[in-house]
PDB file of C-alpha atoms in Angstrom:
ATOM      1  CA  UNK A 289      74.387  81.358 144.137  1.00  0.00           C
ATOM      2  CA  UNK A 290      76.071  84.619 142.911  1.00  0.00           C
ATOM      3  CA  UNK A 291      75.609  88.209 144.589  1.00  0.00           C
ATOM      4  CA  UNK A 292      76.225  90.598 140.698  1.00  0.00           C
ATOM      5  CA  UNK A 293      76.105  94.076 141.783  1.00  0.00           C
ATOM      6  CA  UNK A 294      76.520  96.802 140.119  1.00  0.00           C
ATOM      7  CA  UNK A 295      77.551 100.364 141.903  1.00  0.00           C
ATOM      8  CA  UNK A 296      75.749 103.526 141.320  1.00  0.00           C
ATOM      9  CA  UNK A 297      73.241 106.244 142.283  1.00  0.00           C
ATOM     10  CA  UNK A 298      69.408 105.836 142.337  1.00  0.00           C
ATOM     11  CA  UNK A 299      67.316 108.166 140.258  1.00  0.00           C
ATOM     12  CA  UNK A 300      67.340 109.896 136.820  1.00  0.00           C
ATOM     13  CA  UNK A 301      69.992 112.854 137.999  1.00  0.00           C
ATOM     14  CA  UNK A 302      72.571 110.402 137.606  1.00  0.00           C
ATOM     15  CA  UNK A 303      71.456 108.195 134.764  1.00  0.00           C
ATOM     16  CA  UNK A 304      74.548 108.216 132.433  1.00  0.00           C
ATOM     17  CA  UNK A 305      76.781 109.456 134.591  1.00  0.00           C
ATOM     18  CA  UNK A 306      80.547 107.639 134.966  1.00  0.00           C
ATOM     19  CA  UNK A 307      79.733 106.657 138.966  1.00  0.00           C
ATOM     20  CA  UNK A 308      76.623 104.830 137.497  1.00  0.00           C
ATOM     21  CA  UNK A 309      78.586 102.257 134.859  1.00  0.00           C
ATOM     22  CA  UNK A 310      77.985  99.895 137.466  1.00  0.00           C
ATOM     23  CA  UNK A 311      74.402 100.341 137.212  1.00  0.00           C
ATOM     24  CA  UNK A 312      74.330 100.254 133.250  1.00  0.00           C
ATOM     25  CA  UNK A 313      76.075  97.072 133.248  1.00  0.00           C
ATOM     26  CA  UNK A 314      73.449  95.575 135.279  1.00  0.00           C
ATOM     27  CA  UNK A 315      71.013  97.113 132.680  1.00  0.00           C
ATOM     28  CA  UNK A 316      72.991  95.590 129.977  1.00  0.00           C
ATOM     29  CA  UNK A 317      73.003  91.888 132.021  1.00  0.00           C
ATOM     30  CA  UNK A 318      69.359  92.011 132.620  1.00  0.00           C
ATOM     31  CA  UNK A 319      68.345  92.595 128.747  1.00  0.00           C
ATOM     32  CA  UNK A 320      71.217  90.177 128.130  1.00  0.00           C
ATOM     33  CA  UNK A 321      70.161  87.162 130.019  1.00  0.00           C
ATOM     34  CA  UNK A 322      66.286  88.256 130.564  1.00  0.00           C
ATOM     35  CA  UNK A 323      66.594  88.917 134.260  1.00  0.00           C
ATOM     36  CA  UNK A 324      63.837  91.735 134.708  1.00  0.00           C
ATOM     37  CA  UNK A 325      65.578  93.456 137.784  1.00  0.00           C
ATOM     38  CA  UNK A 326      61.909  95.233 139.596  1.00  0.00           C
ATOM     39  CA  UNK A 327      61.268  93.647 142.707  1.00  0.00           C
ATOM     40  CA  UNK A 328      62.244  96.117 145.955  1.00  0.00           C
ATOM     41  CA  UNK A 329      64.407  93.764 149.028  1.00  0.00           C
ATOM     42  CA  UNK A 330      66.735  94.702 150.946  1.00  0.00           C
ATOM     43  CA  UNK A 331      67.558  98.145 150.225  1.00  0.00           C
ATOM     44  CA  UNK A 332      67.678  97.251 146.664  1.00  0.00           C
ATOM     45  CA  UNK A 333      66.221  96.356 142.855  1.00  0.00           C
ATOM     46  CA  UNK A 334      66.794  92.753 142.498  1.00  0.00           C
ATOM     47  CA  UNK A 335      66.725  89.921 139.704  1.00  0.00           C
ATOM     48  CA  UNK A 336      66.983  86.573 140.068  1.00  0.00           C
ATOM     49  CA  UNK A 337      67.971  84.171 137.095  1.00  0.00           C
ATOM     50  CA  UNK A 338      70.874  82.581 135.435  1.00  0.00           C
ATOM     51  CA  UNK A 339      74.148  82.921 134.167  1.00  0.00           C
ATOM     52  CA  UNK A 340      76.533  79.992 132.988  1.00  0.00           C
ATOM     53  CA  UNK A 341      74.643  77.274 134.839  1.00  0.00           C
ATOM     54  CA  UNK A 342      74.467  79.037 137.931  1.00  0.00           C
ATOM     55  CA  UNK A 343      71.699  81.338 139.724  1.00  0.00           C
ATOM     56  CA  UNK A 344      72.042  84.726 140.275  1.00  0.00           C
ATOM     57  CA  UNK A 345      70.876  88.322 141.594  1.00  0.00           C
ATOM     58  CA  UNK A 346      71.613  90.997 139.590  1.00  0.00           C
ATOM     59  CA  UNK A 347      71.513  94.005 142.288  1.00  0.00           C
ATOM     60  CA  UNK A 348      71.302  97.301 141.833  1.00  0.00           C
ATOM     61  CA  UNK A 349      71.536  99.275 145.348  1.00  0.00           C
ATOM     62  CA  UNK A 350      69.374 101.852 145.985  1.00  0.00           C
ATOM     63  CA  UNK A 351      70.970 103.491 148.800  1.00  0.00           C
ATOM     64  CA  UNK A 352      73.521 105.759 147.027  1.00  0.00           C
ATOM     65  CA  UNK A 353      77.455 105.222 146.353  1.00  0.00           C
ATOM     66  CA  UNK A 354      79.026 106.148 149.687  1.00  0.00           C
ATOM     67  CA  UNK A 355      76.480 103.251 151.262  1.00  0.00           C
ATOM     68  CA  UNK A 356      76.469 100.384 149.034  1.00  0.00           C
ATOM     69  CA  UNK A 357      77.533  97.781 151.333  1.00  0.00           C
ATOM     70  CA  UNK A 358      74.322  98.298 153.779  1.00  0.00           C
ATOM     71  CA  UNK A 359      72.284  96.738 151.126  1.00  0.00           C
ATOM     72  CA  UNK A 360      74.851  93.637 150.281  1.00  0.00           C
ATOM     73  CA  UNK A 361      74.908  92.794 153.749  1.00  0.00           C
ATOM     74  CA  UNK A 362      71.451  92.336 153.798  1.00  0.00           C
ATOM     75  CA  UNK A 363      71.462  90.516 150.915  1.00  0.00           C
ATOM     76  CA  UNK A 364      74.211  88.489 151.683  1.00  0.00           C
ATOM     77  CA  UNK A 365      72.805  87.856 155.322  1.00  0.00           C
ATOM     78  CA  UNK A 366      69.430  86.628 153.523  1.00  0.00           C
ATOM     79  CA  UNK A 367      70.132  84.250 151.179  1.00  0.00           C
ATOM     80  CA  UNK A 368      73.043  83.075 152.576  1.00  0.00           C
ATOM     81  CA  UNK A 369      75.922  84.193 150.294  1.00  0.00           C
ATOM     82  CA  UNK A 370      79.733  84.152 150.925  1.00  0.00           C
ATOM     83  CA  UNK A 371      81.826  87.299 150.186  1.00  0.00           C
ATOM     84  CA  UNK A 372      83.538  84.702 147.739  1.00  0.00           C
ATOM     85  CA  UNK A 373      80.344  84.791 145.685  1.00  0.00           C
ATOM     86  CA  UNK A 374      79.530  88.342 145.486  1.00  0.00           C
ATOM     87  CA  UNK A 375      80.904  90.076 142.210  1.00  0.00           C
ATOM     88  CA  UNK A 376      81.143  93.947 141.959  1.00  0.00           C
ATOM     89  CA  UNK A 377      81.142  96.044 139.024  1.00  0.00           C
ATOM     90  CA  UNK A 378      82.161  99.727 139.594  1.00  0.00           C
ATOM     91  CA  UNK A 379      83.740 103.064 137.988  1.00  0.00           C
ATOM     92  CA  UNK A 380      87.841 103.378 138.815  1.00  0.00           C
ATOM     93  CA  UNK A 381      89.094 106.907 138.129  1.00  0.00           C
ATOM     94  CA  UNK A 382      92.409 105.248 138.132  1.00  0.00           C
ATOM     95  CA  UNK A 383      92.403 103.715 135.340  1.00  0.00           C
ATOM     96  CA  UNK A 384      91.924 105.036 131.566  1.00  0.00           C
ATOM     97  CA  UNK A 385      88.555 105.214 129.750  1.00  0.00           C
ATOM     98  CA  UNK A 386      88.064 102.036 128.214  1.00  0.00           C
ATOM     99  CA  UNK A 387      90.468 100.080 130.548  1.00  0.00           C
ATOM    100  CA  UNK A 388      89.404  96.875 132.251  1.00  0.00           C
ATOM    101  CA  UNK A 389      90.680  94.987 135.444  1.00  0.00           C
ATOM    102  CA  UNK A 390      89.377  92.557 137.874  1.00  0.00           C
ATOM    103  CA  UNK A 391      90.163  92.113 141.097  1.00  0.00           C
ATOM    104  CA  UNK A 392      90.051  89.076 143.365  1.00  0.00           C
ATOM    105  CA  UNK A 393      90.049  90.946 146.620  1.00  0.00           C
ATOM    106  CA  UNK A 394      92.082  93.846 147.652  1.00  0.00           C
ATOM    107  CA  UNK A 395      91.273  97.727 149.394  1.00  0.00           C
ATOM    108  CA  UNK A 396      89.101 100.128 148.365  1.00  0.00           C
ATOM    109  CA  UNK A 397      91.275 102.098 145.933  1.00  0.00           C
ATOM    110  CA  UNK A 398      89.963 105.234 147.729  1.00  0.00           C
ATOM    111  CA  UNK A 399      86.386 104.027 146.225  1.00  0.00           C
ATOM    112  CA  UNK A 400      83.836 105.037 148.792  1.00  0.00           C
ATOM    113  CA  UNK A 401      81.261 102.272 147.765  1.00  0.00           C
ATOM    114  CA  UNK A 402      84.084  99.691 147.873  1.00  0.00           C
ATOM    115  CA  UNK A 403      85.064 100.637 151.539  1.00  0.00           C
ATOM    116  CA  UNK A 404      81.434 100.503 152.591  1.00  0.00           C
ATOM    117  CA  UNK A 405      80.971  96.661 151.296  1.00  0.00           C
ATOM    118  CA  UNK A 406      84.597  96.143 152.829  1.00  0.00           C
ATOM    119  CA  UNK A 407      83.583  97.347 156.147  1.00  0.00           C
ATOM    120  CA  UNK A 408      79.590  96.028 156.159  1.00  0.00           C
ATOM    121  CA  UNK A 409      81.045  92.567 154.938  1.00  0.00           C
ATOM    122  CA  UNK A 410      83.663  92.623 157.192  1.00  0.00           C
ATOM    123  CA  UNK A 411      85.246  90.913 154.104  1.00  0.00           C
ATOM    124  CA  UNK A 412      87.801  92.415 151.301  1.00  0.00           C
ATOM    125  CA  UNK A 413      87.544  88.827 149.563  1.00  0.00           C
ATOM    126  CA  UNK A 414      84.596  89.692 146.811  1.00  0.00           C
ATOM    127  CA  UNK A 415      85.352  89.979 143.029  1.00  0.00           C
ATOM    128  CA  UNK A 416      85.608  93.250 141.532  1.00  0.00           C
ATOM    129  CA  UNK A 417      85.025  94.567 137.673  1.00  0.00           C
ATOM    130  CA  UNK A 418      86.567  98.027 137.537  1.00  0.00           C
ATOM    131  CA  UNK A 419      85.277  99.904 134.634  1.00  0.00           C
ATOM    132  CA  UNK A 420      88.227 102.625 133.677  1.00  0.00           C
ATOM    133  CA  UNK A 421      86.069 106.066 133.688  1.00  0.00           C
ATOM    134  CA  UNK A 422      90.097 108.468 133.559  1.00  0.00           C
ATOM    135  CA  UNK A 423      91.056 110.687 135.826  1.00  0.00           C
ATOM    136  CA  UNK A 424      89.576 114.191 136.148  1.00  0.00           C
ATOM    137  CA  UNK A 425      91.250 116.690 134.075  1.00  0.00           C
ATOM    138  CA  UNK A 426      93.713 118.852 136.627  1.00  0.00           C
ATOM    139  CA  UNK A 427      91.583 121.335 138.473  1.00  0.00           C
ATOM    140  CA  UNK A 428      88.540 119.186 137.965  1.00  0.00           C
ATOM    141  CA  UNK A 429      86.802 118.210 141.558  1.00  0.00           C
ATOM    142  CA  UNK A 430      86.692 114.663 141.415  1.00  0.00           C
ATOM    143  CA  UNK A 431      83.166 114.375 142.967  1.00  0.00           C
ATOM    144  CA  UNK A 432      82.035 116.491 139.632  1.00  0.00           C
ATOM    145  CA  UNK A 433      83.680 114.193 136.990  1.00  0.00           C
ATOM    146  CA  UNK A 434      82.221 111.120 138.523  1.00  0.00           C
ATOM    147  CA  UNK A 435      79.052 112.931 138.727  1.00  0.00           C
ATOM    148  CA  UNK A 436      79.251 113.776 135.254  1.00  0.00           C
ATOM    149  CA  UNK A 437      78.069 112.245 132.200  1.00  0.00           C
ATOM    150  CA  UNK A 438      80.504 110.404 129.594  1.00  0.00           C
ATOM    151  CA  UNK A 439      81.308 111.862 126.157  1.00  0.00           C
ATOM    152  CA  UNK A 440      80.099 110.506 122.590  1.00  0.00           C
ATOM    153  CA  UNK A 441      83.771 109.000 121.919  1.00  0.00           C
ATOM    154  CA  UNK A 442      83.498 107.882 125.904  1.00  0.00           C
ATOM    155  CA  UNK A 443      80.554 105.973 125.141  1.00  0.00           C
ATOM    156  CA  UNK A 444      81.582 104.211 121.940  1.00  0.00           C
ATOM    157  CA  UNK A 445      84.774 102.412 124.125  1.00  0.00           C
ATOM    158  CA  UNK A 446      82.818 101.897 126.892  1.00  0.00           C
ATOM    159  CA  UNK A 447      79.891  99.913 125.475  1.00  0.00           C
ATOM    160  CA  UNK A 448      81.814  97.694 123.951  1.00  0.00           C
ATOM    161  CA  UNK A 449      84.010  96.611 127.029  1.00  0.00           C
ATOM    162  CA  UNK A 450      80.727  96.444 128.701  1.00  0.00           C
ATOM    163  CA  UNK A 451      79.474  94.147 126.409  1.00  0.00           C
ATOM    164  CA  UNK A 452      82.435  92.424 127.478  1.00  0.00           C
ATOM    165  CA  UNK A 453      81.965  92.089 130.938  1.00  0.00           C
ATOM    166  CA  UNK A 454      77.843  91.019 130.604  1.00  0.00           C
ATOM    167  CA  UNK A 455      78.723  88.421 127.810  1.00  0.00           C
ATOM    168  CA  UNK A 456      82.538  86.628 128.502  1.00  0.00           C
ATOM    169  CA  UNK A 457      83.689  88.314 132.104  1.00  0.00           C
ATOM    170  CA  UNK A 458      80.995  87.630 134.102  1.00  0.00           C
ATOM    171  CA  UNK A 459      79.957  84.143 132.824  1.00  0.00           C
ATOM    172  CA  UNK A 460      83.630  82.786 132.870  1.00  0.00           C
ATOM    173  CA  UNK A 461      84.084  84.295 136.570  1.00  0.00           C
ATOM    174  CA  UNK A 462      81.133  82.240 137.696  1.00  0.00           C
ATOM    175  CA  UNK A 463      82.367  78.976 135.413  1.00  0.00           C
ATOM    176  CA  UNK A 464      86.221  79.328 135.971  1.00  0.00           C
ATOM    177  CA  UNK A 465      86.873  81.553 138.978  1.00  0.00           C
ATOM    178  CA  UNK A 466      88.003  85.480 138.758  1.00  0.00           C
ATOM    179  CA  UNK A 467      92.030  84.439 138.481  1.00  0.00           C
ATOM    180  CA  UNK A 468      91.191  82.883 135.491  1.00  0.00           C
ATOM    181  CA  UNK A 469      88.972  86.239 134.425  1.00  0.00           C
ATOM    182  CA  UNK A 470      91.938  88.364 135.615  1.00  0.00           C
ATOM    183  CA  UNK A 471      94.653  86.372 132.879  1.00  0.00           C
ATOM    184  CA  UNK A 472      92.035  86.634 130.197  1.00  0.00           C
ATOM    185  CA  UNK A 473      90.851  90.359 130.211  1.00  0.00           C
ATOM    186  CA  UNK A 474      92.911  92.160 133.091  1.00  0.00           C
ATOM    187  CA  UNK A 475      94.181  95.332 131.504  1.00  0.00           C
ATOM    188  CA  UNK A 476      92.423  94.736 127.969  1.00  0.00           C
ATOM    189  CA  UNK A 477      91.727  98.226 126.280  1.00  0.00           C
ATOM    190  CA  UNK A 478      88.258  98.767 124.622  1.00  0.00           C
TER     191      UNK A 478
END
């Protein structure tokens, strides 16, 4: 079994906004593969289903950003999953709108959900999607631009690369493994 979940704030304030592409992937995977993500566990909205042979829960955490990892511990403490299973998809202001790069394991980044599921798991060893959201503009607070909402030529790169990652990244990181992800799509520009 695969852990998918995707990063972002609960409620309609932050629909659309760049810390939430985590969350609007896992919209795009559930319409993609038919995984109706409703039912309330573990501090979260799950689905279960399939992708490329395998079952999965798509996850989207309803605790907030900074405190992600309380609900994938649960999770992961329920049905029994390995850190090695679990694959994150979240916003990196370090890397250009558009951009694309997984991640086998590694730190946090300076990501504040991705040090919470480091330190609940006990575990840096999970898969991560980033999703490129760019850098603030200078004299932009950071916690405003990833609170903010993308623009209309924002949008048009970043559908498509999430189309990506819902259709080809995710599947061949469950088939293949994330190093082979990594060689195929790791810095690819949308």
């Amino acid at each position: 079994m695969f852990v998918i979940l995707g990063i972002g704030n609960p409620g309609k304030k932050y629909d659309g906004t760049r810390h939430n592409i985590g969350f609007i992937a896992m919209d795009y995977m559930s319409a993609k593969y038919g995984i109706k993500i409703n039912k309330i566990k573990h501090k979260s909205l799950i689905g279960e289903g399939n992708i490329a042979g395998e079952k999965v829960l798509l996850v989207k955490p309803q605790t907030f950003v900074n405190l992600s990892g309380e609900a994938l511990r649960e999770i992961c403490s329920y049905y029994k999953v390995p850190a090695e299973n679990v694959i994150v998809i979240h916003d990196d202001v370090s890397l250009p709108c558009g951009r694309l790069r997984i991640r086998k394991k590694g730190s946090d980044g300076g990501h504040n959900g991705i040090k919470s599921i480091i330190y609940q798991l006990a575990s840096d060893e999970f898969t991560r999607i980033k999703i490129g959201v760019g850098a603030p503009p200078e004299n932009y607070d950071l916690p405003d631009w990833v609170l903010g909402r993308f623009s209309k030529e924002e949008v048009s790169h970043l559908s498509k690369l999430v189309d990506c990652v819902v259709e080809e990244v995710v599947p061949e990181i469950i088939r293949s493994g994330a190093e082979s992800a990594m060689n195929n799509y790791n810095g690819k520009v949308f």
